[in-house]
Coordinates of C-alpha atoms and ligand atoms in Angstrom, one line a residue:
X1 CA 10.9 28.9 -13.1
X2 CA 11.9 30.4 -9.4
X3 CA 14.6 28.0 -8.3
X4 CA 16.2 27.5 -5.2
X5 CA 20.0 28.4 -5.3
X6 CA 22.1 26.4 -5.9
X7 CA 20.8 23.9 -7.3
X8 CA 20.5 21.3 -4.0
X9 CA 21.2 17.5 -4.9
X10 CA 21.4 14.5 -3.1
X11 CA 24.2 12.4 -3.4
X12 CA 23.1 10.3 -5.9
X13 CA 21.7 13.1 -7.8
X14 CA 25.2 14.2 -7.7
X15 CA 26.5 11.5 -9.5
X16 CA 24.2 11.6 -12.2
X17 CA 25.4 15.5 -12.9
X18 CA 28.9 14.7 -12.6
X19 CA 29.1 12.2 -15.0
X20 CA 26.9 14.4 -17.1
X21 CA 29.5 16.9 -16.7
X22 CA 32.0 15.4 -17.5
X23 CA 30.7 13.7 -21.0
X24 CA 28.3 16.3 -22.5
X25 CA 25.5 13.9 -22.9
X26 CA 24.9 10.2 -21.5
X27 CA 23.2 7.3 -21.9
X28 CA 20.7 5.2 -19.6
X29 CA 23.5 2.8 -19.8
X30 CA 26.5 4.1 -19.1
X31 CA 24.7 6.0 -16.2
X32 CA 23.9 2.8 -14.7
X33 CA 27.6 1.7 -15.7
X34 CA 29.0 4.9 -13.9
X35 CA 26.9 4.3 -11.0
X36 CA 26.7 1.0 -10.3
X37 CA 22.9 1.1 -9.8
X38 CA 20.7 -0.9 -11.7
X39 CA 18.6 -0.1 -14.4
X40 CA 15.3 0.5 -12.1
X41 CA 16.9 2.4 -9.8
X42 CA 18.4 4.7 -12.8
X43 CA 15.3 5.3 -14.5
X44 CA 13.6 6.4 -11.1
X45 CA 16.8 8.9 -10.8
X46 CA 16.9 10.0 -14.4
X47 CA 13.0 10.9 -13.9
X48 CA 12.8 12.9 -10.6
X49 CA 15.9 15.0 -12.8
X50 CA 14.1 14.9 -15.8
X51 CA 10.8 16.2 -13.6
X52 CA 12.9 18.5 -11.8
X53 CA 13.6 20.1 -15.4
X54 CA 17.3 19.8 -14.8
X55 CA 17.6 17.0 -17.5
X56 CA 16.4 16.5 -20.7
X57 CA 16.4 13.7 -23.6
X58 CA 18.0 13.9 -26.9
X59 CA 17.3 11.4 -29.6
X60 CA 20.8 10.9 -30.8
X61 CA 22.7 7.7 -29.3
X62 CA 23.8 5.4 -31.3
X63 CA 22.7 2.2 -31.3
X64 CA 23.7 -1.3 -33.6
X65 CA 20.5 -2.2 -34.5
X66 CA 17.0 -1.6 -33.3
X67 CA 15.4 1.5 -30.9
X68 CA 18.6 4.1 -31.0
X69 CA 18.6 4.7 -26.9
X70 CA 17.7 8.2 -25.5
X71 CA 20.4 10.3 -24.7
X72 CA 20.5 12.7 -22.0
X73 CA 22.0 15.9 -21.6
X74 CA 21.3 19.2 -19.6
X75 CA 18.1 20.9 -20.2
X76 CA 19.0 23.8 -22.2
X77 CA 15.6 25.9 -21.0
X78 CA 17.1 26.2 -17.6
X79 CA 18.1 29.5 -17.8
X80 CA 21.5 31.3 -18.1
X81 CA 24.6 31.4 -16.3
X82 CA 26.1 35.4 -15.8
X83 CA 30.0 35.9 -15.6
X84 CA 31.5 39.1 -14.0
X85 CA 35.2 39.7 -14.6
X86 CA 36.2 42.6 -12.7
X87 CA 40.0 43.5 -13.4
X88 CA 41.8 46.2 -11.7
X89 CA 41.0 49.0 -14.9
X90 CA 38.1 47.0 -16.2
X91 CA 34.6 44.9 -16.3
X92 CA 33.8 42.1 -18.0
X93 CA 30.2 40.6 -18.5
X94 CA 29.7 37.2 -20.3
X95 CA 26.6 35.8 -20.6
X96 CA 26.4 31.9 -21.4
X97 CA 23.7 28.9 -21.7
X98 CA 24.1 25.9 -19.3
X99 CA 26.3 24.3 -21.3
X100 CA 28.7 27.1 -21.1
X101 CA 29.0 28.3 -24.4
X102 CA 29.2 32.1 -24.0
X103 CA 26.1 33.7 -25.8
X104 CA 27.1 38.0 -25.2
X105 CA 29.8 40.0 -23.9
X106 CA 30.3 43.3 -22.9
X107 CA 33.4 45.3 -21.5
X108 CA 33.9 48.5 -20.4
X109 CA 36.5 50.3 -18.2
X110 CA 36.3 50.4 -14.5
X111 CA 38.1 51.2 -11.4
X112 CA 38.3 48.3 -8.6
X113 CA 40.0 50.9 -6.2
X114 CA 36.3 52.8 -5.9
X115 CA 33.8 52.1 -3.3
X116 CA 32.4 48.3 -4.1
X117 CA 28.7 49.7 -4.2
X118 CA 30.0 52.2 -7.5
X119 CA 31.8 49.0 -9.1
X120 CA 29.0 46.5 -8.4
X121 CA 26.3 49.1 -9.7
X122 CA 27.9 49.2 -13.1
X123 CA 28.4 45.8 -13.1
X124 CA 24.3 45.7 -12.6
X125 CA 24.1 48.3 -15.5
X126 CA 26.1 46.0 -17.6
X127 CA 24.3 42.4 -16.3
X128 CA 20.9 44.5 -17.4
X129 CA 22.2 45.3 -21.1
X130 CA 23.2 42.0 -22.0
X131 CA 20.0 40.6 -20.7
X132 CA 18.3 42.8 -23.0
X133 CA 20.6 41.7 -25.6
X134 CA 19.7 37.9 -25.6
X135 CA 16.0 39.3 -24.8
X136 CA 15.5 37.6 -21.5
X137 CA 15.2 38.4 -17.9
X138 CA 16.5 38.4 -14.5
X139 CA 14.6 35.8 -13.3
X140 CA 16.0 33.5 -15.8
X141 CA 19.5 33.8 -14.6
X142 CA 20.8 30.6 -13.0
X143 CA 24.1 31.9 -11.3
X144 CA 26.4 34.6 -11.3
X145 CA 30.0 34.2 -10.7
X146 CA 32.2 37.1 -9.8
X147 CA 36.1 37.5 -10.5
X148 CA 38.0 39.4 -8.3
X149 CA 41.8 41.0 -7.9
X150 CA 42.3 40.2 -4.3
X151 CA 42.4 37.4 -1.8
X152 CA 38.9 35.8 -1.3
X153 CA 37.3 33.2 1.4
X154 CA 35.7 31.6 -0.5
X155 CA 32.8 30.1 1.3
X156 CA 31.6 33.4 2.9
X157 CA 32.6 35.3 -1.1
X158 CA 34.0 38.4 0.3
X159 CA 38.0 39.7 0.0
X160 CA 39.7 39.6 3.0
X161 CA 42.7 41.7 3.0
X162 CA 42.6 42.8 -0.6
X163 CA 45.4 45.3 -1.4
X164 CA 44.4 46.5 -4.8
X165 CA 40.8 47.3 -3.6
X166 CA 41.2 48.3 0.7
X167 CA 37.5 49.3 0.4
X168 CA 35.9 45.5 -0.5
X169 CA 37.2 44.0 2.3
X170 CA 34.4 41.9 4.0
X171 CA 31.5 43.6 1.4
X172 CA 29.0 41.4 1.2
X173 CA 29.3 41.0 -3.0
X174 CA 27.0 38.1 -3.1
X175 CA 24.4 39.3 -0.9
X176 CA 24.5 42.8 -3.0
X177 CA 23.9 41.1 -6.3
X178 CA 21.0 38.7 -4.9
X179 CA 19.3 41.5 -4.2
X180 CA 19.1 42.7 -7.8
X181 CA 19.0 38.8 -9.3
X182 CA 17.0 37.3 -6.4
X183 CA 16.7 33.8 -8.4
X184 CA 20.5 33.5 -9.0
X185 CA 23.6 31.4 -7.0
X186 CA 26.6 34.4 -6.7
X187 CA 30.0 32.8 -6.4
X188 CA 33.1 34.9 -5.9
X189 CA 36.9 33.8 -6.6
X190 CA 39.8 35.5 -7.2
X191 CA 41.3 35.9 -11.1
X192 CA 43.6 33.1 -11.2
X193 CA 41.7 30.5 -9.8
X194 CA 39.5 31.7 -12.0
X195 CA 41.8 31.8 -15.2
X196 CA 42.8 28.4 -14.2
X197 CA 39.1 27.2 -14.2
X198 CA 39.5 28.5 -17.9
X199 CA 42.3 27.5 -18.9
X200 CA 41.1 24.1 -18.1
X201 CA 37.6 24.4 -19.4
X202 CA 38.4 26.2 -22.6
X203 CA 42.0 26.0 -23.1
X204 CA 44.9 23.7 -23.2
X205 CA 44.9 22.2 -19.4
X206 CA 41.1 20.4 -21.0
X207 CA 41.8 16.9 -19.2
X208 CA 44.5 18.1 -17.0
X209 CA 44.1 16.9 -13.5
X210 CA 47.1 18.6 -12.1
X211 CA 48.5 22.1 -13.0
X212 CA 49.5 25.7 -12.2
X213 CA 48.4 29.0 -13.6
X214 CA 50.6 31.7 -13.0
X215 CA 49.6 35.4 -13.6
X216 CA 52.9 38.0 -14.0
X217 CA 51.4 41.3 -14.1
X218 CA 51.9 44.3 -11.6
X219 CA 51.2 41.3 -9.1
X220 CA 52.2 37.8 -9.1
X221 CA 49.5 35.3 -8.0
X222 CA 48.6 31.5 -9.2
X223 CA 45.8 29.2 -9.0
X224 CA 46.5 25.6 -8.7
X225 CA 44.5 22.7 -9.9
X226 CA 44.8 19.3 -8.4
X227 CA 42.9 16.4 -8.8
X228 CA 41.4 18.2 -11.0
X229 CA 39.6 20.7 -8.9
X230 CA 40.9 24.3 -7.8
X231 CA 42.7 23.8 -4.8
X232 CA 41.8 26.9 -2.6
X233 CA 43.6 25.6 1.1
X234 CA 41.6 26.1 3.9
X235 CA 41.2 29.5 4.0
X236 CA 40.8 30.4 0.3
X237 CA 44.2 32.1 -0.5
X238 CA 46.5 28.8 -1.6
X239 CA 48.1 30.2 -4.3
X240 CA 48.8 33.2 -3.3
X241 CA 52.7 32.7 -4.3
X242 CA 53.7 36.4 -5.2
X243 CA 54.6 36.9 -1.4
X244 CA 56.9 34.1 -0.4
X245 CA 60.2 35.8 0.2
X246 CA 63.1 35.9 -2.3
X247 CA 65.5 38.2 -0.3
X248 CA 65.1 39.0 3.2
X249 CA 66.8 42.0 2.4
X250 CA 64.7 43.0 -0.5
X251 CA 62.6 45.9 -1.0
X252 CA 59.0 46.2 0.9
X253 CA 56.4 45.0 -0.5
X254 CA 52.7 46.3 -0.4
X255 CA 51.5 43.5 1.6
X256 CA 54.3 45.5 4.3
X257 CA 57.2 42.3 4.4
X258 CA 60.2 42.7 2.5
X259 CA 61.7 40.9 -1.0
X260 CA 58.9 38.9 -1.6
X261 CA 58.8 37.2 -5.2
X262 CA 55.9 39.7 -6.3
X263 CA 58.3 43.2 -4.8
X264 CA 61.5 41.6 -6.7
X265 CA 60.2 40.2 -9.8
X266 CA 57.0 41.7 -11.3
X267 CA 55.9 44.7 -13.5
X268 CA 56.5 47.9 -11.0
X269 CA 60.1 46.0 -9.9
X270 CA 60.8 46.0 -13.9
X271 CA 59.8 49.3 -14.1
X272 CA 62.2 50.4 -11.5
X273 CA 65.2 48.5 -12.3
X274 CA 64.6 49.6 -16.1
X275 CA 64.8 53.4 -14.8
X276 CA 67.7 52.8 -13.2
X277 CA 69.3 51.7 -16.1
X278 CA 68.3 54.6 -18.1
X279 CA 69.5 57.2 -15.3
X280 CA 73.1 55.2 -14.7
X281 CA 74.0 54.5 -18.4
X282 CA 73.4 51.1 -18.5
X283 CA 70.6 51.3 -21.3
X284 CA 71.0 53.8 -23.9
X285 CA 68.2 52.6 -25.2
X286 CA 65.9 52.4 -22.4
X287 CA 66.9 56.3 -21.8
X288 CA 65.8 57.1 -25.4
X289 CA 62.8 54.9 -24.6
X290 CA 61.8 56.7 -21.9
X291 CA 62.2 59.9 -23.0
X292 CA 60.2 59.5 -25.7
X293 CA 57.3 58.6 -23.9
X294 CA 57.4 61.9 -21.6
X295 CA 59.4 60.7 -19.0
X296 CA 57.7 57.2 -18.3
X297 CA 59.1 54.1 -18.4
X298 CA 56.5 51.2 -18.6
X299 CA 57.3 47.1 -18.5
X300 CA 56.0 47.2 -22.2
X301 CA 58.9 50.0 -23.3
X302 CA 61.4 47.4 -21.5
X303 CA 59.6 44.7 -24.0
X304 CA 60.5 46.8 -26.8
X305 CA 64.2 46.8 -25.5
X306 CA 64.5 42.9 -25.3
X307 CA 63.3 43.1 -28.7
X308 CA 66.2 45.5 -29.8
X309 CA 68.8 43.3 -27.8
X310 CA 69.5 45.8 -25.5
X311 CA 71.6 43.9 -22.9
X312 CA 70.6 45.7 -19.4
X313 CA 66.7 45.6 -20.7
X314 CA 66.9 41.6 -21.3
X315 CA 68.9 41.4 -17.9
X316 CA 66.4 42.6 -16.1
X317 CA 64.0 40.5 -17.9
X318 CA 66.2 36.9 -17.1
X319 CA 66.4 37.8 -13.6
X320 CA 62.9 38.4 -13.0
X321 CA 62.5 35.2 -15.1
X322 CA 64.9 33.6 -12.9
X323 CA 63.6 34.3 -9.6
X324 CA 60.0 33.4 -10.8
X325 CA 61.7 30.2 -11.9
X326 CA 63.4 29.8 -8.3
X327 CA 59.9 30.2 -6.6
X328 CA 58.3 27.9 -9.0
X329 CA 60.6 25.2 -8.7
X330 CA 60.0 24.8 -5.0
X331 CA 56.2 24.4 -5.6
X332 CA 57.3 21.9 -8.7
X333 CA 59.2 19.6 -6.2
X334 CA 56.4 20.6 -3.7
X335 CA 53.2 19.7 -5.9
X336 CA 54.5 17.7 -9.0
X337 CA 52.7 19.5 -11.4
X338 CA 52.6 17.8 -15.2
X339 CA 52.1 21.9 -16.5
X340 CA 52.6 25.1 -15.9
X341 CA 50.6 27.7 -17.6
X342 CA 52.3 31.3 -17.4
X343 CA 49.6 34.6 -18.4
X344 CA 49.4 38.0 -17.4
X345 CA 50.8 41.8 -18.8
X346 CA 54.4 40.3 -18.2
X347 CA 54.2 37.3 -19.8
X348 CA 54.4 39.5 -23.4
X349 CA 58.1 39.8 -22.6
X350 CA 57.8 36.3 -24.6
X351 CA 60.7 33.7 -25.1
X352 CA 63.3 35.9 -22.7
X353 CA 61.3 35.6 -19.6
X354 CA 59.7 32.2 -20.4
X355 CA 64.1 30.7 -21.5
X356 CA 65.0 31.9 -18.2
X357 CA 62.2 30.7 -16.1
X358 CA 62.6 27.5 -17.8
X359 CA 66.0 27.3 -17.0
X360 CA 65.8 27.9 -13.3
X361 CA 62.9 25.7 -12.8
X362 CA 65.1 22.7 -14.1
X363 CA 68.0 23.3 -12.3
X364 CA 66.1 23.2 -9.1
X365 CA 63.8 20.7 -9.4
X366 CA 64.1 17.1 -8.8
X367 CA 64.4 15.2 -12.0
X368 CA 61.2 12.9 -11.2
X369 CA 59.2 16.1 -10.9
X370 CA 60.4 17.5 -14.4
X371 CA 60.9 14.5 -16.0
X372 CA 56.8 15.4 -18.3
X373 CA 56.8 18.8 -16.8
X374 CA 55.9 21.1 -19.7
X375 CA 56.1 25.4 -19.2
X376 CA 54.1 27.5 -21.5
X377 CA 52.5 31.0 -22.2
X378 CA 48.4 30.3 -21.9
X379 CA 47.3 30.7 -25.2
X380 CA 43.7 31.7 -24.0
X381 CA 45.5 33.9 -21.6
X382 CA 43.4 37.5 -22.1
X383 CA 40.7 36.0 -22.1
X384 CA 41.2 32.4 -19.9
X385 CA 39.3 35.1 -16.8
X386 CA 36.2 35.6 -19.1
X387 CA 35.6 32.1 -19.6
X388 CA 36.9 30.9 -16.5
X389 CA 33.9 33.6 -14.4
X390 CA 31.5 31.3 -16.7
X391 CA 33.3 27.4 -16.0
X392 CA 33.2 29.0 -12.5
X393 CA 29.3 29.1 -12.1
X394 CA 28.8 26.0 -13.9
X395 CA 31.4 24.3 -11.5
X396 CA 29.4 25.1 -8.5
X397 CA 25.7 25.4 -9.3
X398 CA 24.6 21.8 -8.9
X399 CA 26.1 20.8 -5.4
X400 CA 25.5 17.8 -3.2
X401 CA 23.4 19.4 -0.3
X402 CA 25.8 18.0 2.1
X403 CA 28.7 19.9 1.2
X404 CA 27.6 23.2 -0.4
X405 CA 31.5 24.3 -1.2
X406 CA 32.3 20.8 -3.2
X407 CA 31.6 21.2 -6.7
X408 CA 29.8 17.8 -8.2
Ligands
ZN501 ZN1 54.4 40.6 -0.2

């Protein structure tokens, strides 16, 4: 069925999918108890969704004695949802039914710093085969959502600024991909607030209403959940932590300031500081190390030197752990968080990095703000961008026609 994207609802329409949402499936009843309207006015909004073929009824509720009532739940014919995880070295496709549960995958390498027209055409090549895969068309797809490495406005779906990929910035991504999946909603985000969207769709933040995901890789960047929705700020980029300033005197940074958190504390400064201890005779180890791989010293060869105990390898690891910790403790105090989640290449540096974060994010909070305050690795971490392209899509395709960027 042709449907008009996204899914338009009024407002009480709305509050029928939310609740919906949020339990799975749903009875007359507690509809009408969620809603406060009465049991006429429900059925007439349970039937123009029911007729709109969003909804359908299940014959499962429990009841203590006589008719068991009808549940409801989505209607699983709808069509399918399309996830697109673009990293900076590879793609991602997911395909998924309404209810989210992911149905085909396919990855392959890419390269984010080509031309977006190149990366988007794969990522049509790749949307194509796993149609073919589940044996069903373009027309049936509901929404797409897109996961990006960069700095995204959100309501307009296009990178502004994006340092990793100069060549997107402003490229129309959603009106590219409409024109290949004319029937689909396209919504674009950046990885973390996606991998936050997955962590608390799919992994342990299920439930939590207020949280941070941080990502450690070759950049530092977080999304931040409160209330239980992604908060994106006004412009899109809250979040964006991996360029407040740790030393005014630090080394530049690619975004052209100097010593901000991302410059001082993630992979490439590891890298650097690591060779440095090689060259100076600090690290033994970390000379060997290198040596043996032709010269090259990566963040996962300083890994391996934590590992061994090398002193000047876990140093370096506890003061990038530290001034990560330093950062977040400001937003702690600033946002109260009840967890942090902590993913990304740099977060396989393990306990070192995640002691010392600890540590400094307890010594400079306030003590109301850590008193439930929990720090972990994401366990769904590799994959919490996968699901989260998915929880993405499914976040925003039913919206309340009067705000288009709230998700119901
Ligand atoms: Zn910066």
């Amino acid at each position: 069925m042709p449907m008009k994207t996204p899914i338009l609802l009024t407002a009480q329409e709305a509050e029928v999918i939310r609740a919906l949402r949020k339990k799975g499936q749903i009875s007359r009843m507690q509809i009408s108890d969620i809603t406060g309207w009465s049991k006429a006015k429900t059925s007439i909004e349970i039937r123009t969704l029911i007729d709109k073929g969003y909804l359908m009824e299940k014959d499962e509720g429990l009841s203590e004695g006589g008719r068991k009532p009808k549940l409801l739940k989505f209607n699983d014919q709808l069509g399918f949802i399309v996830g697109i995880d673009i990293g900076a070295t590879s793609i991602d496709v997911l395909l998924a039914d309404v209810f989210g549960n992911i149905l085909q995958h396919v990855s392959e390498p890419g390269d984010v710093r080509q031309p977006p027209k190149t990366v988007l055409a794969q990522c049509i090549i790749l949307v194509d085969q796993i149609l073919k895969l589940q044996g069903c068309q373009g027309d049936q797809i509901l929404g797409i959502g897109v996961g990006v490495p960069g700095p995204v406005d959100f309501s307009r779906g296009v990178l502004v600024a994006p340092p990793l990929m100069p060549d997107w910035e402003n490229f129309p991504i959603r009106s590219f991909l409409k024109e290949a999946y004319p029937t689909a909603y396209v919504v674009v985000d950046n990885d973390v607030n996606i991998m936050a969207l997955g962590e608390q769709r799919y992994g342990d933040a299920i439930g939590l209403d207020h949280f941070i995901f941080i990502k450690i890789g070759t950049g530092i960047g977080s999304g931040i959940i409160s209330n239980g929705k992604i908060h994106r700020g006004s412009n899109g980029c809250a979040g964006d932590i991996g360029h407040i300033c740790v030393d005014k005197q630090g080394p530049i940074c690619r975004c052209g300031n100097r010593g901000c958190l991302e410059a001082m504390a993630a992979g490439p400064a590891i890298t650097e500081k690591a060779i440095k201890a090689a060259q100076n005779g600090e690290s033994e180890l970390l000379l060997r190390f290198m040596k043996e791989n032709e010269g090259i010293m990566t963040p996962e060869l300083v890994s391996a030197a934590c590992r061994e105990g090398d002193e000047a390898a876990l140093e370096i690891i506890r003061s990038s752990g530290q001034m990560i910790g330093d950062v977040l403790a400001s937003l702690v105090n600033f946002f109260n968080p009840s967890h942090i989640f902590i993913a990304g290449g740099i977060s396989n540096f393990g306990n070192h990095l995640l002691v010392a974060i600890k540590r400094a994010v307890l010594r400079r909070s306030l003590p109301l703000a850590t008193t439930d305050l929990q720090i972990n690795f994401s366990h769904i971490g590799a994959i919490a961008g996968n699901k989260g392209v998915i929880a993405l899509v499914l976040e925003y395709l039913f919206v309340d026609e009067d705000k288009p960027f709230l998700s119901v």
